[in-house]
Tab-separated table of C-alpha atoms in Angstrom:
chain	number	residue	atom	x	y	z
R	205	UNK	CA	82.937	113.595	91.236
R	206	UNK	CA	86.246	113.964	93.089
R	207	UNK	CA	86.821	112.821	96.599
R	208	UNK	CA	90.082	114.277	98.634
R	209	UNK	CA	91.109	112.275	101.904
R	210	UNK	CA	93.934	113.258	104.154
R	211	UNK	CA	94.607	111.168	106.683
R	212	UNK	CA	97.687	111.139	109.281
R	213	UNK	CA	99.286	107.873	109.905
R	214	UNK	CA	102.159	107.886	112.031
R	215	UNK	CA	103.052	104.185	111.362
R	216	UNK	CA	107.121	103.804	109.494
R	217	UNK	CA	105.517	100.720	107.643
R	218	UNK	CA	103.713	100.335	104.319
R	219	UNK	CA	100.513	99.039	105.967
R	220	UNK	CA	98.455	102.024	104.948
R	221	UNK	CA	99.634	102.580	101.456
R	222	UNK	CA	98.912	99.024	100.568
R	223	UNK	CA	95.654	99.494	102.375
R	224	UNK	CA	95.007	102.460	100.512
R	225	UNK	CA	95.469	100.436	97.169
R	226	UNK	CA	93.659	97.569	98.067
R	227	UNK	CA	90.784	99.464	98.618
R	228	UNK	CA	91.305	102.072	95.726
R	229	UNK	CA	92.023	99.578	92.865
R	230	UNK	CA	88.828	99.949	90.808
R	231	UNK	CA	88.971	103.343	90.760
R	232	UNK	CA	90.746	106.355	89.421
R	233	UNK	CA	93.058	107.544	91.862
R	234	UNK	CA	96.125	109.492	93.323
R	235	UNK	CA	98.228	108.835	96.398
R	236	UNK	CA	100.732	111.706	98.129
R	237	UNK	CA	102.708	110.418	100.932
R	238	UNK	CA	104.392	113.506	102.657
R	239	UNK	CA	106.097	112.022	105.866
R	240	UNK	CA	103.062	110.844	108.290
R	241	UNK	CA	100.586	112.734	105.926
R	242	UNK	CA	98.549	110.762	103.317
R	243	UNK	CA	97.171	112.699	100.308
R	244	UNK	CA	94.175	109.860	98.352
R	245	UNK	CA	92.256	111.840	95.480
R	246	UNK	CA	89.358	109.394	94.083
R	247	UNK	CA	87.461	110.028	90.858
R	248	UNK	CA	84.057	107.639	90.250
R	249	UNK	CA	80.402	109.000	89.617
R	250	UNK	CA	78.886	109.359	92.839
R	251	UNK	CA	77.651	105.817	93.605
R	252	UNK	CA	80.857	104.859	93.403
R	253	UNK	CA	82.020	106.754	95.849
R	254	UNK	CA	79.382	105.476	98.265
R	255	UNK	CA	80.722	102.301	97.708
R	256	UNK	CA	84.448	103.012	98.442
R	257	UNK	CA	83.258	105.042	101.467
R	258	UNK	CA	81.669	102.019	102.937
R	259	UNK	CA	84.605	99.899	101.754
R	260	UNK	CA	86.925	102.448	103.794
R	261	UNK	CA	84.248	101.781	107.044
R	262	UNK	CA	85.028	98.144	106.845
R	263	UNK	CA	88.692	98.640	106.412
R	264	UNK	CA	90.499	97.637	109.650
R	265	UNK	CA	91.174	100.435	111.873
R	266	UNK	CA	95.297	101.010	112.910
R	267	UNK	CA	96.680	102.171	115.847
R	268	UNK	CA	98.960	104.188	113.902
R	269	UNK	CA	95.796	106.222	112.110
R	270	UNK	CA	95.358	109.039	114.204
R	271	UNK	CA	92.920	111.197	112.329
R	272	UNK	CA	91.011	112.102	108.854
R	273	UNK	CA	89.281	114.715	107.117
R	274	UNK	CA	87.127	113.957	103.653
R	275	UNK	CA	86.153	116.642	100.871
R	276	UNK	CA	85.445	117.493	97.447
R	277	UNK	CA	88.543	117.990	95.856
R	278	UNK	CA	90.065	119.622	92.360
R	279	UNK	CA	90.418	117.386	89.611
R	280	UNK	CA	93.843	115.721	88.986
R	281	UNK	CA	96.145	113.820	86.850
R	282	UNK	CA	97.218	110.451	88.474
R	283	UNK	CA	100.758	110.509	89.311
R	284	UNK	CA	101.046	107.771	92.066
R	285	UNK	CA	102.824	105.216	90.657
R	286	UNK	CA	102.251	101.459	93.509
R	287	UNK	CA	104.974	99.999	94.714
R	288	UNK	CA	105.988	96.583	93.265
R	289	UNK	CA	106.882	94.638	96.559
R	290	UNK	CA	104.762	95.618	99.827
R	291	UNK	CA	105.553	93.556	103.044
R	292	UNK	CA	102.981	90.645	103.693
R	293	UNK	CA	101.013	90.546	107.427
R	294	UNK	CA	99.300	87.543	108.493
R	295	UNK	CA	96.940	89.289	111.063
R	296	UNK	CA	93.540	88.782	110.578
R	297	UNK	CA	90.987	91.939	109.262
R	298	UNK	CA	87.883	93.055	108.978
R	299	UNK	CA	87.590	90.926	105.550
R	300	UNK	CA	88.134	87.475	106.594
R	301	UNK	CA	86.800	87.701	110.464
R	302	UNK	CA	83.752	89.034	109.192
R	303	UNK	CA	83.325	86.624	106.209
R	304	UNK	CA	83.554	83.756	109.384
R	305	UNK	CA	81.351	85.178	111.283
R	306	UNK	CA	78.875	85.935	109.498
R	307	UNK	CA	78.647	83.783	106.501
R	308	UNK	CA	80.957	80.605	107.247
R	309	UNK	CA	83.274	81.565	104.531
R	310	UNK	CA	87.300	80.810	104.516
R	311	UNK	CA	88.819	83.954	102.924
R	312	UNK	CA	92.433	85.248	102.594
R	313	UNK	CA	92.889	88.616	104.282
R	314	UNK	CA	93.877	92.047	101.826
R	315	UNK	CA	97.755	90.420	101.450
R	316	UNK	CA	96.201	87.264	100.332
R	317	UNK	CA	97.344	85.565	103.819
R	318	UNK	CA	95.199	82.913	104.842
R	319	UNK	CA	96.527	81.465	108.021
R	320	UNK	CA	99.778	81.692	109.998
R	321	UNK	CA	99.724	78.975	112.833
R	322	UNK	CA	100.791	75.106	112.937
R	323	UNK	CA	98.752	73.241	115.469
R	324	UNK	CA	100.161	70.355	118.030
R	325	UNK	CA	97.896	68.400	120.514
R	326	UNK	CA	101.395	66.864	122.110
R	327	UNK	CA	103.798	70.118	121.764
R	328	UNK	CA	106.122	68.421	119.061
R	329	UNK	CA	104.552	67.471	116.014
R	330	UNK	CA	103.040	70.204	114.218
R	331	UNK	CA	100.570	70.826	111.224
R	332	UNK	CA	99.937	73.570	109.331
R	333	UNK	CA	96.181	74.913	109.053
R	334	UNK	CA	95.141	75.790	105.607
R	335	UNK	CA	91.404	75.783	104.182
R	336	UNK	CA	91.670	71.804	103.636
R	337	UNK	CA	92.134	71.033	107.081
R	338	UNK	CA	90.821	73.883	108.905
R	339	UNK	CA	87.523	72.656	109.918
R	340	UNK	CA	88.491	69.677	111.068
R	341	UNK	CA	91.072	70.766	113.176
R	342	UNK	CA	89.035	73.429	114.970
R	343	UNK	CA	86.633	70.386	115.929
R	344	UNK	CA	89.336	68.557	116.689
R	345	UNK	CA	90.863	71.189	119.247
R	346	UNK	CA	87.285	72.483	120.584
R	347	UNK	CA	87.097	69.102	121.819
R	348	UNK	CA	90.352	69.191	123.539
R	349	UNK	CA	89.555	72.857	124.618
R	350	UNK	CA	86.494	71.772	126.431
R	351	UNK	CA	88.109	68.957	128.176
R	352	UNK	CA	90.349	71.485	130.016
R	353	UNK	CA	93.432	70.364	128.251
R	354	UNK	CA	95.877	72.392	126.498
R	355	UNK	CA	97.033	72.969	122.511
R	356	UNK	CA	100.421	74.562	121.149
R	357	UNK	CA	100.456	76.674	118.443
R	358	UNK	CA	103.306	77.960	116.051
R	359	UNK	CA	103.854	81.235	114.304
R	360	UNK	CA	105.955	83.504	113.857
R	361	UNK	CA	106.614	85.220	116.757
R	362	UNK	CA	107.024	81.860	118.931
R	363	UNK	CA	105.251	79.266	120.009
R	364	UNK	CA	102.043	79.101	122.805
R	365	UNK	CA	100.661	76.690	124.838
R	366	UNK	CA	96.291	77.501	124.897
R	367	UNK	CA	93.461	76.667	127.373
R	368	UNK	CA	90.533	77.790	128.837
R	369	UNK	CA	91.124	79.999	131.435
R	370	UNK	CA	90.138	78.941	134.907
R	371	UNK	CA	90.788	82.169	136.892
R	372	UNK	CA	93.848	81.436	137.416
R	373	UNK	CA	96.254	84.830	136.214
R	374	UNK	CA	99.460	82.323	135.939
R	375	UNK	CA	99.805	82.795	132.208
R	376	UNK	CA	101.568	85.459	129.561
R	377	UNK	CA	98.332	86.953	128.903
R	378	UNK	CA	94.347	86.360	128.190
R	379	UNK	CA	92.513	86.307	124.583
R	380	UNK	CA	88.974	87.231	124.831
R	381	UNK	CA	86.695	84.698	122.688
R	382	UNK	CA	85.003	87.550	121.923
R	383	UNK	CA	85.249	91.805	122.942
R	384	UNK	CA	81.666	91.280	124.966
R	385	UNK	CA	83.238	89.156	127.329
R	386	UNK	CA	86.016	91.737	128.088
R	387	UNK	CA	83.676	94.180	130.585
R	388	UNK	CA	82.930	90.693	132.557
R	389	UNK	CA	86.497	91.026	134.317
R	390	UNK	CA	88.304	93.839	133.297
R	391	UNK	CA	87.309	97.533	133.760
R	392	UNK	CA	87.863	99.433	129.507
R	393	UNK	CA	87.133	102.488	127.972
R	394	UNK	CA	86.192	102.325	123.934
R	395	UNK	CA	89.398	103.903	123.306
R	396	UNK	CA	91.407	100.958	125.215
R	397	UNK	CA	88.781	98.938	122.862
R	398	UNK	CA	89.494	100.484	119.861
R	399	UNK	CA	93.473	99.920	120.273
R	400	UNK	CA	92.720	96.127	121.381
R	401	UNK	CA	90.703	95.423	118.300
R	402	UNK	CA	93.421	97.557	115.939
R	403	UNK	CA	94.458	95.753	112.537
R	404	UNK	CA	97.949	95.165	114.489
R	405	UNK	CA	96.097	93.263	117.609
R	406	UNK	CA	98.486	94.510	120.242
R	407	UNK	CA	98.851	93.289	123.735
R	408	UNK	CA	97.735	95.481	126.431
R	409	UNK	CA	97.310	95.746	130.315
R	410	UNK	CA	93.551	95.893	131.142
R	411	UNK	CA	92.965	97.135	135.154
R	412	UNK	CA	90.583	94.356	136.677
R	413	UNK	CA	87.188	95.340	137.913
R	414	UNK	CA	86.542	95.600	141.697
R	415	UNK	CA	84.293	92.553	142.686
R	416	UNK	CA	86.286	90.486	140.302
R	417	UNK	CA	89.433	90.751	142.692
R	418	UNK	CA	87.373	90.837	145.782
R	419	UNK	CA	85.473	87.227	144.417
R	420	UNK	CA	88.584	85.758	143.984
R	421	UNK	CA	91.042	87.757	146.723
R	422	UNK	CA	93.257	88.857	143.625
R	423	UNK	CA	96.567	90.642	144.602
R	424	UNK	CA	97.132	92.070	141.345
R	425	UNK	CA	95.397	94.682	139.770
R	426	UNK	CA	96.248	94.666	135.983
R	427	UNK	CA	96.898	91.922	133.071
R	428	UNK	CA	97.366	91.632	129.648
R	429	UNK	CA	94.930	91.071	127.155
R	430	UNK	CA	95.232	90.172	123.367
R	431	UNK	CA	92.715	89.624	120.654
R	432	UNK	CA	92.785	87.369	118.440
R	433	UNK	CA	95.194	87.647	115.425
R	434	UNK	CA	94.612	84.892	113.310
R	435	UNK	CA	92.067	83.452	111.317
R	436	UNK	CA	91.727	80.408	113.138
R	437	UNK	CA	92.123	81.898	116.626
R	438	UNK	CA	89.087	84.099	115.517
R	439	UNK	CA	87.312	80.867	114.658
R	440	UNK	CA	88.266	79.400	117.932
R	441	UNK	CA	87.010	82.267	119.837
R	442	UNK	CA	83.814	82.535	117.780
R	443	UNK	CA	83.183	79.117	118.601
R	444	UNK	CA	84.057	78.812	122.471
R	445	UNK	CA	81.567	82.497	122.922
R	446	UNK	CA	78.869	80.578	121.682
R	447	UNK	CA	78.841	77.809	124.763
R	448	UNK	CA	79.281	80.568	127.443
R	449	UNK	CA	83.165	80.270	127.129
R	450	UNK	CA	84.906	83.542	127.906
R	451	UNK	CA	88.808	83.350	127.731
R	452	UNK	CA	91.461	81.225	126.895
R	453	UNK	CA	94.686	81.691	128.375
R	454	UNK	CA	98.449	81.897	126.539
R	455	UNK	CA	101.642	81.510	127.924
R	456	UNK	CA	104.490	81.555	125.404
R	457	UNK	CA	106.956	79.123	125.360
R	458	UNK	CA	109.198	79.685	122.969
R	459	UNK	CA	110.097	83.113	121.496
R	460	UNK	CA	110.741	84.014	118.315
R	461	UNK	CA	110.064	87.747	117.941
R	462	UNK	CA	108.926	89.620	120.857
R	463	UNK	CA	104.966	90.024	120.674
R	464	UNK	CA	104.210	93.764	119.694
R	465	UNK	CA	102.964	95.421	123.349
R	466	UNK	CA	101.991	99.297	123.850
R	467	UNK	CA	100.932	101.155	126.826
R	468	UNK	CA	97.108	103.359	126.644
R	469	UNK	CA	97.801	106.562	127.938
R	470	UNK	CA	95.085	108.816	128.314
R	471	UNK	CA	93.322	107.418	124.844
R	472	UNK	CA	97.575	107.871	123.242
R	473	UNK	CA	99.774	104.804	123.094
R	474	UNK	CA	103.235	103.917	123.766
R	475	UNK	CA	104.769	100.874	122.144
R	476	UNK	CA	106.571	98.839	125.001
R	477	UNK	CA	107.691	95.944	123.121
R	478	UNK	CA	108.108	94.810	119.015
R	479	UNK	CA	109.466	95.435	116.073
R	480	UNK	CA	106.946	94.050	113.956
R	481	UNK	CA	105.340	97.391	112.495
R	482	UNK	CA	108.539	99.026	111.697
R	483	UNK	CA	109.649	98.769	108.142
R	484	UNK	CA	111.347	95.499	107.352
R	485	UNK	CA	114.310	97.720	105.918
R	486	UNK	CA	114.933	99.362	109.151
R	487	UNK	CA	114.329	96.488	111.171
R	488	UNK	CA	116.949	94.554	109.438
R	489	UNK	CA	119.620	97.305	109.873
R	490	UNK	CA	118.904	97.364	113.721
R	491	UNK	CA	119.121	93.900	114.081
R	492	UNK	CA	122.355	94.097	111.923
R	493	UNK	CA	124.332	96.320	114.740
R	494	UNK	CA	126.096	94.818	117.322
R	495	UNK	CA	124.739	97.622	119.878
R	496	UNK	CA	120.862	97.110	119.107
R	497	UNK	CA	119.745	99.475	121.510
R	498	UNK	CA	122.039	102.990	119.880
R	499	UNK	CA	120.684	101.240	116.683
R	500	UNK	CA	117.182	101.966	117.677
R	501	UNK	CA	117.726	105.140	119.594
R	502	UNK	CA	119.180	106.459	116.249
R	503	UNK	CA	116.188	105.430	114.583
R	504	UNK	CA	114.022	107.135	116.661
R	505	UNK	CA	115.880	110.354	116.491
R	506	UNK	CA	116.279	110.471	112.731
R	507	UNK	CA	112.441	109.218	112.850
R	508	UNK	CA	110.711	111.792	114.937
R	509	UNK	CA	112.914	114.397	115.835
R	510	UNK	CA	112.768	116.539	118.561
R	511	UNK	CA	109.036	114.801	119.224
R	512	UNK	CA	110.507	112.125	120.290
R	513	UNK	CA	111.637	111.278	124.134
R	514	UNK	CA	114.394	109.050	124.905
R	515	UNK	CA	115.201	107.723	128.371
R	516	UNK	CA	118.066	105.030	127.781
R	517	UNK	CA	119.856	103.996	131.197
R	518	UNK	CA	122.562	100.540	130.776
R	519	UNK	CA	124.456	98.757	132.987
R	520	UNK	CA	127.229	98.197	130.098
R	521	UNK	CA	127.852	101.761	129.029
R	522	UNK	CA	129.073	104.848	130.634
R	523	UNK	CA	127.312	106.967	128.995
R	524	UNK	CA	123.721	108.741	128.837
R	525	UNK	CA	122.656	109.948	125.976
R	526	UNK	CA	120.363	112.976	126.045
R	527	UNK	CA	118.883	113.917	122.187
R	528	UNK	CA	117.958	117.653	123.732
R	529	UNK	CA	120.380	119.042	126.615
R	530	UNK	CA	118.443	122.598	126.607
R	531	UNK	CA	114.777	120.268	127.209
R	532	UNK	CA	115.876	118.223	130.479
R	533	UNK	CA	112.410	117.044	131.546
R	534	UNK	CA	113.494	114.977	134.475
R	535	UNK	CA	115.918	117.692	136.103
R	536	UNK	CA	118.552	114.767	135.531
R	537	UNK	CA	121.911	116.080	137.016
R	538	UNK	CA	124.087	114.178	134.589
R	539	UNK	CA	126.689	111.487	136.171
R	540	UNK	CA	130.111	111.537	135.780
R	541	UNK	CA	130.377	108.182	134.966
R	542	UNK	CA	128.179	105.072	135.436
R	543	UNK	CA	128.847	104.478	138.837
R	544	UNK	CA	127.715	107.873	140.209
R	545	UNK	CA	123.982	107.669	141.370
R	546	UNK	CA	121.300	109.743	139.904
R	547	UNK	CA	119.969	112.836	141.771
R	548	UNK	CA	117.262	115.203	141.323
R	549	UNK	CA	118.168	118.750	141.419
């Protein structure tokens, strides 16, 4: 039996495809990539394919998937030929949070990534966690969590001071210990859920509920939320939910890479802030230009075309750059030069 999924996956990065192989590598198989569409023809006897169907249902959902359709499809001859070098990601999945949770097991994720973070209980001296050390340093910083002290941790994108939050919105952002404990403060829909609980564990702005800010006589309405990305993090989390703790709260204190933030609108998504899910090629060559930002708006032109929409205003050029003169959706008489205000016709 032949199985034919197309799936659309907007993502520049090689996240899918290596998904896709992960998941496919016991099987017979085919993969077309035609710009954001992905072609995966699967031949096993039919119990097979059960199995890699419920192997696909465990596979971490992306922001970046934004649809599928399944059917029988024509025979084939295999003409995919993998990649040799895929980027690595650290984040946590389906596979190793779920292996915690729900049998105590220590397991790599699909790049065989274990753990990203060094721990400090002073802020300078930091260890790495691996699977000799892990358990002992969880107990180690549960204890310190529960004391209302604070932890640092180290990866890649910076390092963040950690404890428990005490309703006090003075931090970066929050991490739920656990999704259930989200609808306690913040008001969510299951598409807000669905992007916070993504395979690329973005930050978002979550709209506090009502009586929350009235308990507390909140002035702000909105703050950022962030699951946990890491193994250990998970672990933490898993742990804290268990003794009534809800949230712990982050501040970052050194910055590394800029954490990858989008915007929900109306169940789409706008990415705010990171490079981390575009294609270590291209992020290179923007980071290579002096002028970072015409290095990214060129990107994004040569990347989506006229779908995408590019508002770039600078106080060190004179210049705007419009991608589509004939399409001027904010009825933008252009300036003369820099110092000539902006007004609507």
């Amino acid at each position: 039996m032949i199985l034919e999924f197309k799936f659309n996956y907007i993502g520049d990065n090689d996240v899918f495809e290596y998904l896709l192989n992960f998941y496919a590598k016991d099987y017979i198989y085919d993969i077309l990539i035609n710009d954001e569409e992905y072609i995966l023809k699967i031949k096993a006897d039919p119990d097979k394919l059960n199995d890699f169907c419920n192997s696909l249902n465990n596979m971490s959902h992306s922001i970046f998937l934004t649809g599928f359709e399944v059917k029988e499809g024509d025979d084939f001859k295999p003409l995919y030929k993998q990649k040799e070098i895929f980027e690595k990601y650290t984040l946590l999945s389906f596979l190793n949070s779920n292996a915690y949770a729900k049998e105590n097991i220590l397991l790599e994720n699909e790049w065989g990534q274990f753990c990203d973070i060094s721990l400090s209980f002073d802020g300078k001296n930091f260890e790495k966690i691996d699977k000799n050390n892990f358990h002992s340093l969880l107990s180690k910083t549960l204890d310190i969590i529960k004391k209302d002290e604070k932890i640092w941790i180290k990866n890649h994108k910076g390092i963040y001071t950690i404890h428990l939050f005490d309703k006090e919105f003075k931090e970066d952002f929050l991490m739920p210990c656990d999704i259930k404990a989200i609808s306690s403060i913040f008001v969510c829909s299951n598409e807000q859920l669905k992007f916070l609980a993504s395979f690329e564990k973005p930050l978002m702005a979550f709209k506090l509920n009502a009586l929350f800010r009235q308990k507390y006589d909140l002035k702000i309405d909105k703050f950022l939320l962030k699951l946990a990305e890491d193994i250990f993090l998970f672990a933490l989390g898993y742990e804290l939910f268990k003794e009534n703790f809800h949230f712990l709260s982050f501040k970052k204190v050194e910055n590394f890479i800029d954490d990858f933030k989008i915007l929900n609108v109306k169940d789409k998504f706008v990415v705010l802030e990171g490079f981390e899910f575009i294609h270590s090629k291209i992020r290179a060559l923007i980071f290579s230009k002096n002028d970072k930002n015409m290095a990214r708006i060129s990107y994004l032109a040569s990347r989506f075309k006229q779908k995408s929409f590019i508002l770039e205003l600078s106080k060190e050029y004179d210049d705007i750059l419009l991608l589509d003169k004939e399409i001027n959706l904010l009825k933008i008489t252009l300036p003369n030069h820099s110092k000539t205000s902006l007004s609507p016709i």
